[in-house]
Short mmCIF file of C-alpha atoms in Angstrom, two decimals:
data_model
loop_
_atom_site.label_atom_id
_atom_site.label_comp_id
_atom_site.label_asym_id
_atom_site.label_seq_id
_atom_site.Cartn_x
_atom_site.Cartn_y
_atom_site.Cartn_z
CA UNK A 250 -0.24 -0.01 -0.02
CA UNK A 251 3.13 2.35 0.81
CA UNK A 252 4.28 1.80 -2.64
CA UNK A 253 1.25 2.47 -4.38
CA UNK A 254 0.88 5.71 -2.41
CA UNK A 255 4.47 6.51 -3.18
CA UNK A 256 4.00 5.63 -6.73
CA UNK A 257 1.12 8.21 -6.77
CA UNK A 258 3.25 10.80 -5.24
CA UNK A 259 6.15 10.57 -7.70
CA UNK A 260 3.50 10.04 -10.90
CA UNK A 261 1.93 13.41 -9.33
CA UNK A 262 4.97 15.20 -9.05
CA UNK A 263 6.41 14.17 -12.12
CA UNK A 264 3.25 15.28 -14.12
CA UNK A 265 3.10 18.33 -12.29
CA UNK A 266 6.77 19.09 -13.25
CA UNK A 267 5.98 18.17 -16.90
CA UNK A 268 2.54 20.28 -16.68
CA UNK A 269 4.69 23.31 -15.17
CA UNK A 270 7.37 23.23 -17.76
CA UNK A 271 4.92 23.45 -20.50
CA UNK A 272 3.19 26.19 -19.08
CA UNK A 273 6.41 27.93 -18.21
CA UNK A 274 7.63 28.18 -21.82
CA UNK A 275 4.18 29.09 -23.20
CA UNK A 276 4.39 31.78 -20.66
CA UNK A 277 7.75 32.77 -21.91
CA UNK A 278 6.80 32.69 -25.46
CA UNK A 279 3.65 34.87 -24.83
CA UNK A 280 6.05 37.30 -22.73
CA UNK A 281 8.13 37.56 -25.61
CA UNK A 282 5.10 38.31 -28.02
CA UNK A 283 4.13 41.26 -25.50
CA UNK A 284 7.71 42.53 -25.79
CA UNK A 285 7.99 42.50 -29.32
CA UNK A 286 4.73 44.05 -29.95
CA UNK A 287 5.58 46.48 -27.40
CA UNK A 288 8.88 47.53 -29.47
CA UNK A 289 6.62 47.92 -32.53
CA UNK A 290 4.35 50.46 -30.57
CA UNK A 291 7.39 52.23 -29.56
CA UNK A 292 8.48 52.30 -33.00
CA UNK A 293 5.75 53.71 -34.42
CA UNK A 294 5.55 56.35 -31.97
CA UNK A 295 8.95 57.18 -32.66
CA UNK A 296 8.43 57.60 -36.26
CA UNK A 297 5.95 60.27 -35.35
CA UNK A 298 7.90 62.11 -32.87
CA UNK A 299 10.94 62.29 -35.83
CA UNK A 300 8.25 63.66 -38.26
CA UNK A 301 7.23 66.51 -35.90
CA UNK A 302 10.55 68.54 -36.37
CA UNK A 303 10.08 68.80 -40.00
CA UNK A 304 6.34 69.74 -39.50
CA UNK A 305 6.86 72.20 -37.22
CA UNK A 306 9.77 73.97 -39.31
CA UNK A 307 7.29 73.76 -42.56
CA UNK A 308 4.35 75.33 -40.59
CA UNK A 309 6.80 77.99 -38.89
CA UNK A 310 7.75 79.41 -42.30
CA UNK A 311 4.20 80.19 -43.08
CA UNK A 312 2.76 80.66 -39.62
CA UNK A 313 5.54 82.79 -37.36
CA UNK A 314 2.65 84.48 -35.36
CA UNK A 315 1.46 80.90 -33.76
CA UNK A 316 4.66 80.75 -31.89
CA UNK A 317 2.83 79.50 -28.94
CA UNK A 318 1.10 76.51 -30.90
CA UNK A 319 4.51 75.59 -32.21
CA UNK A 320 6.29 75.76 -28.93
CA UNK A 321 3.49 73.32 -27.30
CA UNK A 322 4.26 71.12 -30.00
CA UNK A 323 7.90 71.00 -29.32
CA UNK A 324 7.46 70.81 -25.50
CA UNK A 325 4.59 67.76 -25.98
CA UNK A 326 7.36 66.15 -28.28
CA UNK A 327 9.77 66.19 -25.84
CA UNK A 328 7.69 65.07 -22.80
CA UNK A 329 6.59 62.08 -24.85
CA UNK A 330 9.60 61.16 -26.00
CA UNK A 331 11.23 61.01 -22.44
CA UNK A 332 8.68 58.35 -21.29
CA UNK A 333 10.06 54.99 -22.17
CA UNK A 334 8.88 51.93 -20.75
CA UNK A 335 10.90 48.97 -20.56
CA UNK A 336 9.22 45.88 -22.12
CA UNK A 337 9.80 43.81 -18.61
CA UNK A 338 7.82 46.76 -16.62
CA UNK A 339 4.69 47.00 -18.84
CA UNK A 340 2.23 47.33 -15.27
CA UNK A 341 -1.04 48.96 -16.08
CA UNK A 342 0.16 52.05 -14.37
CA UNK A 343 3.45 52.25 -16.48
CA UNK A 344 1.46 51.77 -20.10
CA UNK A 345 -0.99 54.44 -18.38
CA UNK A 346 1.98 57.07 -18.16
CA UNK A 347 3.29 56.50 -21.67
CA UNK A 348 0.00 56.69 -23.11
CA UNK A 349 -0.74 59.93 -21.19
CA UNK A 350 2.42 61.45 -22.67
CA UNK A 351 1.81 60.44 -26.25
CA UNK A 352 -2.15 61.98 -25.70
CA UNK A 353 -0.21 65.48 -24.89
CA UNK A 354 1.34 64.99 -28.15
CA UNK A 355 -1.93 64.00 -30.09
CA UNK A 356 -3.57 67.22 -28.57
CA UNK A 357 -0.62 69.56 -29.52
CA UNK A 358 -0.52 67.68 -33.18
CA UNK A 359 -4.31 68.65 -33.29
CA UNK A 360 -4.11 72.38 -32.34
CA UNK A 361 -1.19 72.50 -35.09
CA UNK A 362 -3.14 70.93 -37.61
CA UNK A 363 -6.38 73.25 -36.84
CA UNK A 364 -4.21 76.61 -36.72
CA UNK A 365 -3.03 75.37 -40.42
CA UNK A 366 -6.28 75.66 -41.52
CA UNK A 367 -5.91 79.52 -41.30
CA UNK A 368 -3.15 79.52 -43.80
CA UNK A 369 -4.31 78.45 -47.44
CA UNK A 370 -0.95 78.95 -48.67
CA UNK A 371 0.66 76.55 -46.21
CA UNK A 372 -1.97 73.93 -46.97
CA UNK A 373 -0.87 73.98 -50.82
CA UNK A 374 2.70 73.56 -49.89
CA UNK A 375 3.73 70.53 -51.18
CA UNK A 376 6.23 69.59 -48.15
CA UNK A 377 3.75 70.50 -45.71
CA UNK A 378 1.07 67.94 -47.76
CA UNK A 379 3.66 65.32 -47.73
CA UNK A 380 4.62 65.35 -43.75
CA UNK A 381 0.85 65.99 -43.24
CA UNK A 382 0.19 62.39 -45.16
CA UNK A 383 3.29 60.78 -43.30
CA UNK A 384 1.99 61.63 -40.14
CA UNK A 385 -1.36 60.46 -40.83
CA UNK A 386 -0.39 57.22 -42.35
CA UNK A 387 1.80 57.01 -39.18
CA UNK A 388 -1.30 57.76 -36.89
CA UNK A 389 -2.99 54.69 -38.74
CA UNK A 390 0.41 52.48 -38.09
CA UNK A 391 0.07 53.46 -34.36
CA UNK A 392 -3.35 52.49 -34.04
CA UNK A 393 -2.59 49.11 -35.67
CA UNK A 394 0.29 48.65 -33.59
CA UNK A 395 -1.55 49.44 -30.47
CA UNK A 396 -4.38 46.50 -31.27
CA UNK A 397 -1.85 44.40 -31.78
CA UNK A 398 0.02 44.97 -28.67
CA UNK A 399 -3.39 44.55 -26.99
CA UNK A 400 -4.13 41.39 -28.30
CA UNK A 401 -0.70 39.84 -27.12
CA UNK A 402 -1.24 41.30 -23.72
CA UNK A 403 -4.45 39.44 -23.88
CA UNK A 404 -3.18 36.22 -24.97
CA UNK A 405 -0.52 36.66 -22.32
CA UNK A 406 -2.79 37.70 -19.61
CA UNK A 407 -5.52 34.97 -20.31
CA UNK A 408 -2.73 32.33 -20.37
CA UNK A 409 -1.25 33.29 -16.85
CA UNK A 410 -4.87 33.50 -15.54
CA UNK A 411 -5.93 30.05 -17.13
CA UNK A 412 -5.41 26.74 -14.80
CA UNK A 413 -2.99 25.14 -14.34
CA UNK A 414 -0.97 27.93 -15.12
CA UNK A 415 -2.53 30.22 -12.66
CA UNK A 416 -1.20 28.18 -9.86
CA UNK A 417 2.40 28.90 -11.21
CA UNK A 418 2.12 32.57 -12.46
CA UNK A 419 3.24 34.21 -9.45
CA UNK A 420 6.37 31.68 -9.02
CA UNK A 421 7.23 32.40 -12.44
CA UNK A 422 7.06 36.20 -11.93
CA UNK A 423 4.53 36.27 -14.98
CA UNK A 424 2.80 39.58 -13.71
CA UNK A 425 -0.39 40.64 -15.55
CA UNK A 426 0.68 43.39 -18.34
CA UNK A 427 -1.33 46.68 -18.84
CA UNK A 428 -3.46 47.47 -21.83
CA UNK A 429 -3.61 50.80 -24.17
CA UNK A 430 -6.88 52.28 -23.20
CA UNK A 431 -9.06 54.68 -25.07
CA UNK A 432 -8.22 58.27 -23.75
CA UNK A 433 -10.96 59.67 -21.35
CA UNK A 434 -11.57 62.60 -23.70
CA UNK A 435 -12.19 60.03 -26.64
CA UNK A 436 -15.32 59.33 -24.57
CA UNK A 437 -16.72 62.89 -25.52
CA UNK A 438 -18.31 63.46 -29.17
CA UNK A 439 -16.52 66.58 -30.77
CA UNK A 440 -18.57 69.65 -31.18
CA UNK A 441 -19.22 70.64 -34.85
CA UNK A 442 -19.90 73.79 -35.54
CA UNK A 443 -21.03 75.52 -38.91
#
């Protein structure tokens, strides 16, 4: 009888090790996918940040009296590029901090684009049109990469919370990752005036 119990314990322990190893490897794989997706998010945000000095210079040539808006864009860009998060520290709080810095830049860019509406000669400038098109394309890329990141985070978080992985997640240090969430200001519909 003791031999049977011992055998059951050994088999239970062995199968637990086998299952935990499979879970661990799956967790590592998902963690790496989240890190890669985060790298792509940072890549497209960097592309946007790199376009902004050229855009500001082009607008500055036409709209020098809009200095306050131009300075606001430059300052928002500096703040947004100063917030960098290592992929291993993607807590909900850190992702929110990164997102808030990027939202500030998005708001400043929106103001800049509204100001340019007052300058018909600027709107017809080929350099400005090209930069505006690149910025629009970059914003679309940001949306795609944020979605890809959120999908990778969902897969990672679901895996870590599913049984039997949930029993080992804390032991393996697989902590819940944060999502990109909609900016609170985006919940309010814009006012359209004619």
